[in-house]
Amino acid sequence: MENIIKDIDIISAQEAQACDYKTTEDENTGKSKKLYIESYGCQMNFSDSEIVASIMKDNGFDTTSDFEQADVIFLNTCSIREKAETTVRKRLSQFNAIKKHKPEMTIGVLGCMAERLKEKLLEEEQIVDVVVGPDAYRDLPNLVATAEEGNKGVNTFLSREETYADISPVRLNSNGVSAFISIMRGCDNMCSFCVVPFTRGRERSRDPHSIVKEAQELFDKGFKEVTLLGQNVDSYKWSPEENNKARLNKKDDASEIVNFANLLEMVALIDPKLRVRFSTSHPKDITDEVLYTMKKYDNICKYIHLPVQSGNSRVLELMNRTYDREWYIERVSKIREILGEECGISSDMIAGFCTETEEEHQDTLSIMDIVRYDFSYMFYYSERPGTLAAKKFKDDIPLDIKKRRLNEIIDKQNKLSDERNKMDIGKIQEILIEGESKRSTEQLKGRNTANKVVIIDKGNFQKGDYVTVRITDCTPATLFGEVVS
Ligand code: SAH
Ligand code: SF4
Ligand code: F3S
């Protein structure tokens, strides 16, 4: 962990993972053309790349891990902080060299940066042929075909209905054990610092039957864990009427309203050996019903990502988070009351938001002590054009102060992670094996219910196995266990 603190650009172990891009793998089913996708940003964006791969597969493309072999390169981009966009621009300039040798290659920018910048991207980055926003991926084959004829194309139409419910994603970078399922798109929350409502559009929930079907198919293929994804899963709500589905008769309508707790239950009931996770929970919306549903089913993992952003009520109000410090602490007490100490809780924190004072920053540190997060994703504030905060407030905290406050938050989190992990020593836990550990082929890596990585000796186990272990040791980032027969 120490080396991470030194490098302020890499904010935490988790952030390092989040910054990493993912690429497509080699798949050769004899299709005539090759597609390479590089994906940045959040899990939802990675999940979208699986939809994109599926759409392109149906239109004559196999995926490749080697961009030099590709006929089409897509960068599925993120706009959440300025750094995310600079990374993509640097990458585009690297691709410039390749395109010089291979001018017939099509280069597309997808995702949040495409949505934010629209046509401007074509002007600013000459190398780009197509710009396609998150709700327009069905149009990709058409836009690529047009680009192949020499015409650049843009589609950044944001939809109120699109959920890609009927598209069966091609699993990319899969360990064959855990998979992500998007259950909703967009966000209606308008947190003042956040670009997502502008890049992802209005919130809409996906038909629960298509979600259960996708989870069932994954289980049938041998997957053991699904993570249900949305920017704010607690506001998941689906009714045939709301979603304009005329296929059901009137009698079914009333009983068919599905909230997030109902959806969790529907997925948990597929099989006790299918673990269910979800992310992200919004503190203003997480209900007791969801907590009781988690308690009722052993296979719903006891882990909640509950981003606080700040521990100070005035700052939370400026952020337009619509809860205050007391509300947040009450929700955490409820989690502890219903699910106990074992439930993992993680957070996102933003240091140095507009006008944040030293005392208000101290409130973030103190709420961390109260909640005792298992881990956190920690950032300093990065002003995003067009957001409410950019329009209304001055980004007035100097960078060195933002970084110092962030460092204090990281230090605090490292201590808390260490403490929380030490509490696990001696405990008996069930882990799901995900594959070999990074360090040694003689060891396996699994995850406990609270989403912590546990390393064990290989023995005769393999990925996909559930193994009961006793925790013997830990670092702030990892637990070590021995098998209990
Ligand atoms: N929907 C999730 C968050 C999605 S964005 C939620 O509401 O919690 C992931 C995280 O990025 C946010 O939780 C926030 O901590 C961080 N983030 C978003 N905009 C940011 C900005 N402008 N500067 C710094 N961090 C930001
Ligand atoms: Fe952004 Fe807030 Fe929506 Fe999360 S809930 S995506 S932080 S606007
Ligand atoms: Fe980034 Fe868009 Fe996700 S801005 S964090 S890729 S929703």
Short mmCIF file of C-alpha atoms and ligand atoms in Angstrom, two decimals:
data_model
loop_
_atom_site.label_atom_id
_atom_site.label_comp_id
_atom_site.label_asym_id
_atom_site.label_seq_id
_atom_site.Cartn_x
_atom_site.Cartn_y
_atom_site.Cartn_z
CA MET A 1 0.00 0.00 0.00
CA GLU A 2 2.85 2.44 0.80
CA ASN A 3 3.93 2.79 -2.81
CA ILE A 4 0.37 3.66 -3.70
CA ILE A 5 0.26 6.55 -1.27
CA LYS A 6 3.44 7.92 -2.80
CA ASP A 7 1.90 8.06 -6.23
CA ILE A 8 -0.95 10.49 -5.95
CA ASP A 9 -2.11 9.79 -9.49
CA ILE A 10 -2.97 6.25 -8.51
CA ILE A 11 -5.36 6.81 -5.72
CA SER A 12 -5.90 3.41 -4.12
CA ALA A 13 -5.57 -0.23 -4.99
CA GLN A 14 -9.17 -0.23 -6.14
CA GLU A 15 -8.76 2.96 -8.15
CA ALA A 16 -5.72 1.46 -9.83
CA GLN A 17 -7.96 -1.34 -11.01
CA ALA A 18 -10.68 1.08 -12.02
CA CYS A 19 -8.20 3.16 -14.06
CA ASP A 20 -6.97 0.14 -15.93
CA TYR A 21 -8.53 -0.38 -19.26
CA LYS A 22 -9.76 -3.75 -20.44
CA THR A 23 -9.41 -5.10 -23.94
CA THR A 24 -11.13 -7.71 -26.02
CA GLU A 25 -9.67 -11.19 -26.25
CA ASP A 26 -8.98 -13.29 -29.33
CA GLU A 27 -12.02 -15.08 -30.61
CA ASN A 28 -11.91 -16.79 -33.96
CA THR A 29 -15.20 -18.07 -35.28
CA GLY A 30 -14.25 -17.51 -38.90
CA LYS A 31 -15.80 -14.07 -39.27
CA SER A 32 -14.33 -11.88 -41.97
CA LYS A 33 -13.34 -8.88 -39.86
CA LYS A 34 -11.61 -8.15 -36.55
CA LEU A 35 -12.76 -5.83 -33.78
CA TYR A 36 -10.60 -4.52 -30.93
CA ILE A 37 -12.28 -2.75 -27.99
CA GLU A 38 -10.51 -0.94 -25.18
CA SER A 39 -12.82 -0.06 -22.28
CA TYR A 40 -12.31 2.60 -19.62
CA GLY A 41 -14.28 3.73 -16.59
CA CYS A 42 -16.83 1.90 -14.52
CA GLN A 43 -18.24 -1.62 -14.52
CA MET A 44 -21.26 -0.39 -16.45
CA ASN A 45 -19.02 0.73 -19.26
CA PHE A 46 -17.24 -2.65 -19.30
CA SER A 47 -20.64 -4.26 -19.38
CA ASP A 48 -21.63 -2.06 -22.34
CA SER A 49 -18.55 -3.25 -24.25
CA GLU A 50 -19.97 -6.77 -23.96
CA ILE A 51 -23.17 -5.54 -25.61
CA VAL A 52 -21.14 -3.78 -28.32
CA ALA A 53 -19.14 -6.96 -28.98
CA SER A 54 -22.39 -8.88 -29.29
CA ILE A 55 -23.87 -6.41 -31.78
CA MET A 56 -20.68 -6.42 -33.87
CA LYS A 57 -20.39 -10.21 -33.72
CA ASP A 58 -23.81 -10.45 -35.36
CA ASN A 59 -22.48 -8.17 -38.07
CA GLY A 60 -19.42 -10.08 -39.20
CA PHE A 61 -16.75 -9.30 -36.56
CA ASP A 62 -14.59 -11.54 -34.39
CA THR A 63 -12.80 -9.91 -31.45
CA THR A 64 -9.02 -9.59 -31.20
CA SER A 65 -6.59 -8.67 -28.42
CA ASP A 66 -4.15 -7.16 -30.92
CA PHE A 67 -5.13 -3.74 -32.17
CA GLU A 68 -2.64 -3.99 -35.02
CA GLN A 69 -4.72 -6.85 -36.45
CA ALA A 70 -8.00 -4.97 -36.11
CA ASP A 71 -10.20 -3.59 -38.88
CA VAL A 72 -12.12 -1.61 -36.29
CA ILE A 73 -10.84 -0.12 -33.02
CA PHE A 74 -13.33 1.14 -30.45
CA LEU A 75 -12.37 3.09 -27.34
CA ASN A 76 -15.25 2.89 -24.87
CA THR A 77 -14.54 5.98 -22.82
CA CYS A 78 -15.18 7.59 -19.43
CA SER A 79 -15.64 11.27 -18.54
CA ILE A 80 -15.96 11.07 -14.78
CA ARG A 81 -12.76 13.02 -14.04
CA GLU A 82 -10.55 15.10 -16.29
CA LYS A 83 -7.79 12.52 -16.06
CA ALA A 84 -10.05 9.85 -17.58
CA GLU A 85 -10.45 11.99 -20.69
CA THR A 86 -6.75 12.90 -20.96
CA THR A 87 -5.88 9.19 -20.88
CA VAL A 88 -8.13 8.54 -23.87
CA ARG A 89 -6.73 11.49 -25.84
CA LYS A 90 -3.18 10.18 -25.27
CA ARG A 91 -4.26 6.76 -26.45
CA LEU A 92 -5.82 8.22 -29.60
CA SER A 93 -2.53 9.91 -30.46
CA GLN A 94 -0.78 6.53 -30.10
CA PHE A 95 -3.27 4.97 -32.51
CA ASN A 96 -2.45 7.73 -34.99
CA ALA A 97 0.81 6.02 -35.85
CA ILE A 98 -0.94 2.74 -36.62
CA LYS A 99 -3.57 4.37 -38.74
CA LYS A 100 -0.83 5.91 -40.91
CA HIS A 101 0.19 2.39 -41.98
CA LYS A 102 -3.38 1.19 -42.21
CA PRO A 103 -5.61 4.06 -43.34
CA GLU A 104 -8.55 1.74 -44.00
CA MET A 105 -8.84 1.03 -40.26
CA THR A 106 -11.95 2.51 -38.60
CA ILE A 107 -11.53 4.20 -35.22
CA GLY A 108 -14.56 4.78 -33.02
CA VAL A 109 -14.98 6.61 -29.73
CA LEU A 110 -17.88 5.22 -27.71
CA GLY A 111 -19.23 5.81 -24.21
CA CYS A 112 -19.39 8.82 -21.97
CA MET A 113 -16.74 11.00 -23.61
CA ALA A 114 -18.45 10.46 -26.98
CA GLU A 115 -21.74 11.53 -25.47
CA ARG A 116 -20.25 14.57 -23.77
CA LEU A 117 -18.27 15.92 -26.73
CA LYS A 118 -20.38 14.72 -29.68
CA GLU A 119 -19.33 16.21 -33.08
CA LYS A 120 -16.60 18.22 -31.36
CA LEU A 121 -14.60 15.01 -30.99
CA LEU A 122 -14.44 14.60 -34.76
CA GLU A 123 -13.05 18.13 -35.07
CA GLU A 124 -10.60 17.80 -32.19
CA GLU A 125 -9.32 14.31 -32.95
CA GLN A 126 -8.85 13.93 -36.71
CA ILE A 127 -8.14 10.23 -36.35
CA VAL A 128 -11.68 9.45 -35.16
CA ASP A 129 -14.20 8.12 -37.70
CA VAL A 130 -17.27 7.43 -35.57
CA VAL A 131 -18.58 8.89 -32.30
CA VAL A 132 -21.33 6.88 -30.64
CA GLY A 133 -23.05 7.49 -27.30
CA PRO A 134 -24.16 4.81 -24.80
CA ASP A 135 -27.74 4.56 -26.08
CA ALA A 136 -26.90 4.30 -29.79
CA TYR A 137 -24.88 1.08 -30.00
CA ARG A 138 -27.45 -0.64 -32.22
CA ASP A 139 -26.44 1.86 -34.88
CA LEU A 140 -22.74 0.85 -34.75
CA PRO A 141 -22.70 -1.61 -37.69
CA ASN A 142 -24.38 0.99 -39.86
CA LEU A 143 -22.00 3.79 -38.80
CA VAL A 144 -18.96 1.56 -39.28
CA ALA A 145 -20.14 0.61 -42.78
CA THR A 146 -20.56 4.30 -43.60
CA ALA A 147 -17.08 5.04 -42.24
CA GLU A 148 -15.64 2.27 -44.44
CA GLU A 149 -17.01 4.22 -47.39
CA GLY A 150 -15.12 7.26 -46.17
CA ASN A 151 -17.87 9.12 -44.32
CA LYS A 152 -17.51 10.00 -40.67
CA GLY A 153 -20.54 9.48 -38.43
CA VAL A 154 -21.97 10.57 -35.09
CA ASN A 155 -24.90 9.17 -33.10
CA THR A 156 -25.27 10.49 -29.58
CA PHE A 157 -29.02 10.19 -29.31
CA LEU A 158 -30.02 9.52 -25.70
CA SER A 159 -33.02 7.26 -25.29
CA ARG A 160 -35.66 7.02 -22.59
CA GLU A 161 -36.30 3.35 -23.35
CA GLU A 162 -33.12 1.63 -24.55
CA THR A 163 -31.94 -1.08 -22.12
CA TYR A 164 -30.50 -3.56 -24.66
CA ALA A 165 -32.65 -6.12 -22.82
CA ASP A 166 -32.81 -8.50 -25.80
CA ILE A 167 -29.07 -8.51 -26.48
CA SER A 168 -27.11 -11.38 -25.06
CA PRO A 169 -23.69 -9.90 -24.10
CA VAL A 170 -20.47 -11.55 -25.27
CA ARG A 171 -18.53 -12.03 -22.02
CA LEU A 172 -15.18 -10.26 -22.25
CA ASN A 173 -12.26 -10.77 -19.82
CA SER A 174 -14.37 -13.34 -18.07
CA ASN A 175 -13.01 -15.66 -15.38
CA GLY A 176 -15.99 -17.92 -16.13
CA VAL A 177 -17.13 -17.62 -12.50
CA SER A 178 -18.51 -14.11 -12.02
CA ALA A 179 -20.34 -11.87 -14.47
CA PHE A 180 -21.96 -8.44 -14.46
CA ILE A 181 -25.55 -7.78 -15.48
CA SER A 182 -26.80 -4.25 -16.16
CA ILE A 183 -30.25 -3.90 -14.61
CA MET A 184 -30.79 -0.25 -15.40
CA ARG A 185 -29.27 2.64 -17.32
CA GLY A 186 -28.83 6.36 -16.81
CA CYS A 187 -29.22 8.39 -13.64
CA ASP A 188 -31.82 10.91 -12.50
CA ASN A 189 -29.96 12.15 -9.46
CA MET A 190 -28.06 15.23 -10.56
CA CYS A 191 -25.31 15.20 -7.95
CA SER A 192 -23.73 18.58 -8.64
CA PHE A 193 -20.19 17.26 -9.30
CA CYS A 194 -21.23 14.46 -11.63
CA VAL A 195 -21.22 14.19 -15.39
CA VAL A 196 -23.08 10.86 -15.56
CA PRO A 197 -26.65 12.23 -15.91
CA PHE A 198 -25.41 14.14 -18.98
CA THR A 199 -23.53 11.24 -20.54
CA ARG A 200 -25.95 8.43 -19.71
CA GLY A 201 -29.30 10.18 -19.83
CA ARG A 202 -32.46 9.45 -17.91
CA GLU A 203 -32.79 6.52 -15.58
CA ARG A 204 -34.64 3.48 -16.88
CA SER A 205 -35.01 -0.04 -15.53
CA ARG A 206 -34.69 -3.20 -17.55
CA ASP A 207 -37.39 -5.85 -17.75
CA PRO A 208 -36.81 -8.17 -14.73
CA HIS A 209 -37.66 -11.26 -16.79
CA SER A 210 -34.79 -10.55 -19.16
CA ILE A 211 -32.47 -10.05 -16.14
CA VAL A 212 -33.51 -13.36 -14.54
CA LYS A 213 -33.16 -15.10 -17.90
CA GLU A 214 -29.64 -13.73 -18.36
CA ALA A 215 -28.66 -14.78 -14.81
CA GLN A 216 -30.15 -18.25 -15.33
CA GLU A 217 -28.24 -18.68 -18.60
CA LEU A 218 -25.01 -17.66 -16.89
CA PHE A 219 -25.63 -20.18 -14.11
CA ASP A 220 -26.38 -22.88 -16.68
CA LYS A 221 -23.01 -22.12 -18.31
CA GLY A 222 -21.22 -22.64 -14.99
CA PHE A 223 -21.05 -19.08 -13.65
CA LYS A 224 -21.45 -18.89 -9.86
CA GLU A 225 -21.81 -15.18 -9.21
CA VAL A 226 -23.68 -12.29 -10.80
CA THR A 227 -23.36 -8.61 -9.93
CA LEU A 228 -26.42 -6.49 -10.72
CA LEU A 229 -25.28 -3.10 -11.96
CA GLY A 230 -26.79 0.37 -11.95
CA GLN A 231 -25.76 3.89 -10.92
CA ASN A 232 -28.42 3.73 -8.23
CA VAL A 233 -29.77 0.18 -7.96
CA ASP A 234 -32.11 1.06 -5.10
CA SER A 235 -34.28 3.11 -7.41
CA TYR A 236 -34.78 0.13 -9.74
CA LYS A 237 -38.46 -0.03 -10.56
CA TRP A 238 -40.19 -1.84 -13.33
CA SER A 239 -43.80 -2.15 -14.22
CA PRO A 240 -45.16 -3.26 -17.56
CA GLU A 241 -47.17 -0.07 -17.80
CA GLU A 242 -44.27 2.24 -17.03
CA ASN A 243 -42.18 0.46 -19.56
CA ASN A 244 -44.93 0.54 -22.11
CA LYS A 245 -45.15 -3.20 -22.45
CA ALA A 246 -48.56 -4.02 -23.83
CA ARG A 247 -47.86 -7.74 -23.96
CA LEU A 248 -49.24 -8.48 -20.48
CA ASN A 249 -52.95 -8.49 -19.80
CA LYS A 250 -54.51 -6.12 -17.24
CA LYS A 251 -54.88 -8.74 -14.54
CA ASP A 252 -51.09 -9.12 -14.30
CA ASP A 253 -50.30 -5.43 -14.21
CA ALA A 254 -50.65 -4.61 -10.51
CA SER A 255 -48.77 -7.68 -9.33
CA GLU A 256 -46.01 -7.07 -11.85
CA ILE A 257 -44.48 -3.98 -10.24
CA VAL A 258 -40.95 -5.02 -9.35
CA ASN A 259 -38.70 -2.99 -7.02
CA PHE A 260 -35.04 -3.68 -6.27
CA ALA A 261 -35.74 -5.91 -3.26
CA ASN A 262 -38.14 -7.99 -5.41
CA LEU A 263 -35.56 -8.25 -8.19
CA LEU A 264 -32.84 -9.34 -5.75
CA GLU A 265 -35.14 -12.07 -4.50
CA MET A 266 -36.03 -13.22 -8.02
CA VAL A 267 -32.33 -13.58 -8.91
CA ALA A 268 -31.43 -15.19 -5.55
CA LEU A 269 -34.12 -17.83 -6.12
CA ILE A 270 -32.46 -19.08 -9.32
CA ASP A 271 -30.19 -21.34 -7.26
CA PRO A 272 -28.64 -21.24 -3.76
CA LYS A 273 -25.28 -21.85 -5.45
CA LEU A 274 -25.54 -18.65 -7.47
CA ARG A 275 -24.14 -15.72 -5.49
CA VAL A 276 -25.80 -12.36 -6.04
CA ARG A 277 -24.06 -9.00 -5.64
CA PHE A 278 -25.08 -5.49 -6.62
CA SER A 279 -23.67 -2.00 -7.03
CA THR A 280 -24.13 0.96 -6.49
CA SER A 281 -26.44 1.70 -3.56
CA HIS A 282 -27.43 5.31 -2.99
CA PRO A 283 -27.66 6.23 0.72
CA LYS A 284 -30.89 8.15 0.16
CA ASP A 285 -32.66 5.16 -1.43
CA ILE A 286 -31.40 1.99 0.26
CA THR A 287 -34.44 0.51 2.01
CA ASP A 288 -34.90 -1.78 4.99
CA GLU A 289 -36.73 -4.11 2.60
CA VAL A 290 -33.49 -4.55 0.62
CA LEU A 291 -31.54 -5.21 3.85
CA TYR A 292 -34.09 -7.81 5.03
CA THR A 293 -34.02 -9.48 1.60
CA MET A 294 -30.21 -9.68 1.87
CA LYS A 295 -30.57 -11.27 5.29
CA LYS A 296 -33.17 -13.78 4.09
CA TYR A 297 -30.97 -15.31 1.37
CA ASP A 298 -27.54 -16.74 2.15
CA ASN A 299 -26.57 -16.40 -1.49
CA ILE A 300 -27.08 -12.63 -1.53
CA CYS A 301 -23.62 -11.43 -0.57
CA LYS A 302 -23.30 -9.34 2.57
CA TYR A 303 -21.56 -6.39 1.03
CA ILE A 304 -22.81 -2.89 0.26
CA HIS A 305 -21.05 -0.18 -1.71
CA LEU A 306 -22.58 2.95 -0.17
CA PRO A 307 -20.70 6.03 -1.39
CA VAL A 308 -20.77 8.84 1.18
CA GLN A 309 -18.78 11.43 -0.90
CA SER A 310 -18.41 13.73 2.14
CA GLY A 311 -19.05 13.44 5.87
CA ASN A 312 -20.25 17.02 6.18
CA SER A 313 -23.90 17.99 5.77
CA ARG A 314 -23.25 21.41 4.24
CA VAL A 315 -20.94 19.92 1.61
CA LEU A 316 -23.43 17.10 0.97
CA GLU A 317 -26.07 19.73 0.31
CA LEU A 318 -23.82 21.57 -2.15
CA MET A 319 -23.18 18.22 -3.79
CA ASN A 320 -26.95 17.76 -4.05
CA ARG A 321 -26.69 14.28 -2.54
CA THR A 322 -30.11 14.77 -0.83
CA TYR A 323 -29.05 13.14 2.46
CA ASP A 324 -27.08 14.52 5.37
CA ARG A 325 -24.49 13.12 7.76
CA GLU A 326 -27.12 11.95 10.28
CA TRP A 327 -29.18 10.18 7.61
CA TYR A 328 -26.10 8.35 6.36
CA ILE A 329 -25.06 7.27 9.86
CA GLU A 330 -28.60 6.02 10.54
CA ARG A 331 -28.54 3.91 7.33
CA VAL A 332 -25.23 2.36 8.40
CA SER A 333 -26.64 1.59 11.89
CA LYS A 334 -29.56 -0.14 10.20
CA ILE A 335 -27.18 -2.21 8.06
CA ARG A 336 -25.29 -3.25 11.20
CA GLU A 337 -28.55 -3.98 13.07
CA ILE A 338 -29.99 -6.18 10.31
CA LEU A 339 -26.85 -7.70 8.76
CA GLY A 340 -24.31 -7.48 11.59
CA GLU A 341 -20.59 -6.65 11.66
CA GLU A 342 -19.77 -9.20 8.95
CA CYS A 343 -21.42 -7.11 6.25
CA GLY A 344 -18.75 -5.37 4.18
CA ILE A 345 -19.28 -1.67 3.56
CA SER A 346 -17.27 0.40 1.09
CA SER A 347 -17.47 3.98 -0.07
CA ASP A 348 -16.46 6.69 -2.52
CA MET A 349 -15.04 9.93 -1.18
CA ILE A 350 -14.30 13.25 -2.87
CA ALA A 351 -11.66 15.50 -1.25
CA GLY A 352 -11.65 19.26 -1.77
CA PHE A 353 -15.09 19.88 -3.21
CA CYS A 354 -15.89 23.58 -3.82
CA THR A 355 -15.66 25.69 -0.61
CA GLU A 356 -14.86 22.69 1.63
CA THR A 357 -13.19 23.94 4.84
CA GLU A 358 -10.63 22.08 6.97
CA GLU A 359 -13.32 21.36 9.58
CA GLU A 360 -15.63 19.96 6.92
CA HIS A 361 -12.81 17.77 5.64
CA GLN A 362 -12.34 16.54 9.24
CA ASP A 363 -16.01 15.47 9.16
CA THR A 364 -15.20 13.13 6.27
CA LEU A 365 -12.36 11.61 8.31
CA SER A 366 -14.61 11.24 11.35
CA ILE A 367 -17.49 9.61 9.46
CA MET A 368 -14.94 7.08 8.15
CA ASP A 369 -14.08 6.24 11.75
CA ILE A 370 -17.75 5.85 12.63
CA VAL A 371 -18.61 3.58 9.68
CA ARG A 372 -15.24 1.75 9.55
CA TYR A 373 -15.25 1.10 5.83
CA ASP A 374 -13.62 -2.07 4.56
CA PHE A 375 -12.27 -0.15 1.59
CA SER A 376 -12.95 2.97 -0.42
CA TYR A 377 -12.46 4.56 -3.80
CA MET A 378 -10.97 7.98 -3.07
CA PHE A 379 -10.65 10.98 -5.38
CA TYR A 380 -9.98 14.66 -5.31
CA TYR A 381 -12.57 16.88 -6.91
CA SER A 382 -12.21 17.36 -10.65
CA GLU A 383 -14.52 19.96 -12.14
CA ARG A 384 -16.52 18.66 -15.09
CA PRO A 385 -17.86 21.04 -17.74
CA GLY A 386 -21.63 21.41 -17.83
CA THR A 387 -22.30 19.99 -14.36
CA LEU A 388 -24.30 21.93 -11.76
CA ALA A 389 -21.17 22.52 -9.67
CA ALA A 390 -19.25 23.88 -12.65
CA LYS A 391 -22.08 26.32 -13.32
CA LYS A 392 -22.79 27.37 -9.74
CA PHE A 393 -19.61 27.10 -7.69
CA LYS A 394 -15.99 28.07 -7.98
CA ASP A 395 -13.48 25.20 -7.95
CA ASP A 396 -11.62 27.10 -5.23
CA ILE A 397 -9.60 24.53 -3.30
CA PRO A 398 -5.97 24.64 -4.51
CA LEU A 399 -4.67 21.38 -5.95
CA ASP A 400 -2.01 20.90 -3.26
CA ILE A 401 -4.69 21.16 -0.55
CA LYS A 402 -6.98 18.76 -2.41
CA LYS A 403 -4.10 16.28 -2.64
CA ARG A 404 -3.15 16.67 1.00
CA ARG A 405 -6.75 16.09 2.11
CA LEU A 406 -6.99 13.11 -0.20
CA ASN A 407 -3.80 11.70 1.29
CA GLU A 408 -5.28 12.01 4.78
CA ILE A 409 -8.38 10.15 3.61
CA ILE A 410 -6.23 7.41 2.05
CA ASP A 411 -4.13 7.09 5.23
CA LYS A 412 -7.28 6.77 7.29
CA GLN A 413 -8.73 4.16 4.93
CA ASN A 414 -5.55 2.09 4.99
CA LYS A 415 -5.70 1.96 8.79
CA LEU A 416 -9.38 1.05 8.74
CA SER A 417 -8.88 -1.66 6.08
CA ASP A 418 -6.12 -3.13 8.19
CA GLU A 419 -8.30 -3.09 11.33
CA ARG A 420 -11.32 -4.55 9.55
CA ASN A 421 -9.23 -7.32 7.97
CA LYS A 422 -7.61 -8.19 11.30
CA MET A 423 -11.10 -8.68 12.75
CA ASP A 424 -11.53 -11.54 10.27
CA ILE A 425 -8.54 -13.51 11.57
CA GLY A 426 -9.72 -16.77 13.16
CA LYS A 427 -13.13 -16.62 11.48
CA ILE A 428 -14.55 -19.43 9.37
CA GLN A 429 -15.78 -18.17 6.00
CA GLU A 430 -17.05 -19.58 2.73
CA ILE A 431 -15.17 -18.34 -0.32
CA LEU A 432 -15.86 -18.72 -4.03
CA ILE A 433 -12.71 -19.53 -5.99
CA GLU A 434 -12.12 -17.19 -8.95
CA GLY A 435 -8.82 -18.57 -10.23
CA GLU A 436 -5.10 -18.64 -9.53
CA SER A 437 -3.61 -15.96 -7.30
CA LYS A 438 -1.52 -13.36 -9.11
CA ARG A 439 1.57 -14.15 -7.05
CA SER A 440 1.76 -17.92 -7.27
CA THR A 441 0.38 -20.72 -9.40
CA GLU A 442 0.36 -22.82 -6.22
CA GLN A 443 -2.26 -20.57 -4.67
CA LEU A 444 -5.86 -19.76 -5.47
CA LYS A 445 -7.77 -16.54 -5.10
CA GLY A 446 -11.34 -16.50 -3.82
CA ARG A 447 -13.74 -13.96 -2.40
CA ASN A 448 -15.76 -14.03 0.80
CA THR A 449 -19.30 -12.73 1.10
CA ALA A 450 -18.02 -9.28 2.12
CA ASN A 451 -16.17 -8.99 -1.22
CA LYS A 452 -12.71 -9.46 0.27
CA VAL A 453 -10.05 -11.42 -1.57
CA VAL A 454 -8.88 -14.55 0.27
CA ILE A 455 -5.76 -16.49 -0.78
CA ILE A 456 -5.47 -20.23 -0.08
CA ASP A 457 -3.15 -23.06 -1.09
CA LYS A 458 -4.31 -24.76 -4.24
CA GLY A 459 -4.93 -28.31 -3.04
CA ASN A 460 -7.41 -30.02 -5.32
CA PHE A 461 -9.66 -27.02 -5.72
CA GLN A 462 -10.47 -25.16 -8.89
CA LYS A 463 -12.24 -22.04 -9.95
CA GLY A 464 -15.97 -22.06 -9.33
CA ASP A 465 -15.62 -24.17 -6.14
CA TYR A 466 -17.06 -23.00 -2.84
CA VAL A 467 -14.49 -23.65 -0.11
CA THR A 468 -14.79 -23.23 3.67
CA VAL A 469 -11.69 -21.62 5.13
CA ARG A 470 -10.33 -20.26 8.39
CA ILE A 471 -8.72 -16.82 8.03
CA THR A 472 -5.15 -17.02 9.32
CA ASP A 473 -3.50 -13.75 8.31
CA CYS A 474 -4.03 -10.52 6.39
CA THR A 475 -2.62 -7.37 4.81
CA PRO A 476 -4.79 -4.23 4.43
CA ALA A 477 -5.74 -5.50 0.96
CA THR A 478 -5.91 -9.29 1.25
CA LEU A 479 -6.88 -12.12 3.61
CA PHE A 480 -5.09 -15.47 3.80
CA GLY A 481 -6.92 -18.64 4.71
CA GLU A 482 -6.51 -22.37 5.33
CA VAL A 483 -9.04 -24.93 4.25
CA VAL A 484 -11.30 -26.32 6.95
CA SER A 485 -12.25 -29.89 6.19
N1 SAH B 1 -23.57 6.32 -9.00
C1 SAH B 1 -22.53 6.26 -8.07
C2 SAH B 1 -21.24 6.88 -8.50
C3 SAH B 1 -20.76 6.81 -9.89
S1 SAH B 1 -19.32 7.73 -10.26
C4 SAH B 1 -22.98 6.97 -6.79
O1 SAH B 1 -23.88 7.76 -6.80
O2 SAH B 1 -22.36 6.75 -5.79
C5 SAH B 1 -18.14 7.01 -9.18
C6 SAH B 1 -17.51 7.97 -8.22
O3 SAH B 1 -16.71 8.91 -8.88
C7 SAH B 1 -18.48 8.82 -7.42
O4 SAH B 1 -19.05 8.13 -6.36
C8 SAH B 1 -17.61 9.95 -6.96
O5 SAH B 1 -16.97 9.66 -5.74
C9 SAH B 1 -16.56 10.04 -8.05
N2 SAH B 1 -16.76 11.25 -8.85
C10 SAH B 1 -17.80 11.55 -9.63
N3 SAH B 1 -17.64 12.77 -10.18
C11 SAH B 1 -16.46 13.25 -9.73
C12 SAH B 1 -15.74 14.46 -9.92
N4 SAH B 1 -16.23 15.42 -10.68
N5 SAH B 1 -14.54 14.59 -9.30
C13 SAH B 1 -14.05 13.61 -8.52
N6 SAH B 1 -14.68 12.46 -8.30
C14 SAH B 1 -15.88 12.27 -8.89
FE1 SF4 B 2 -23.49 10.64 -10.50
FE2 SF4 B 2 -24.96 11.04 -8.36
FE3 SF4 B 2 -25.96 9.66 -10.40
FE4 SF4 B 2 -24.04 8.61 -8.89
S1 SF4 B 2 -26.11 9.13 -8.22
S2 SF4 B 2 -24.12 8.62 -11.11
S3 SF4 B 2 -22.79 10.38 -8.38
S4 SF4 B 2 -25.42 11.82 -10.39
FE1 F3S B 3 -17.21 6.97 -16.45
FE2 F3S B 3 -19.46 6.99 -17.75
FE3 F3S B 3 -18.99 5.13 -15.96
S1 F3S B 3 -18.42 8.75 -16.96
S2 F3S B 3 -17.70 6.15 -14.50
S3 F3S B 3 -17.89 5.41 -17.84
S4 F3S B 3 -20.95 6.04 -16.42
#
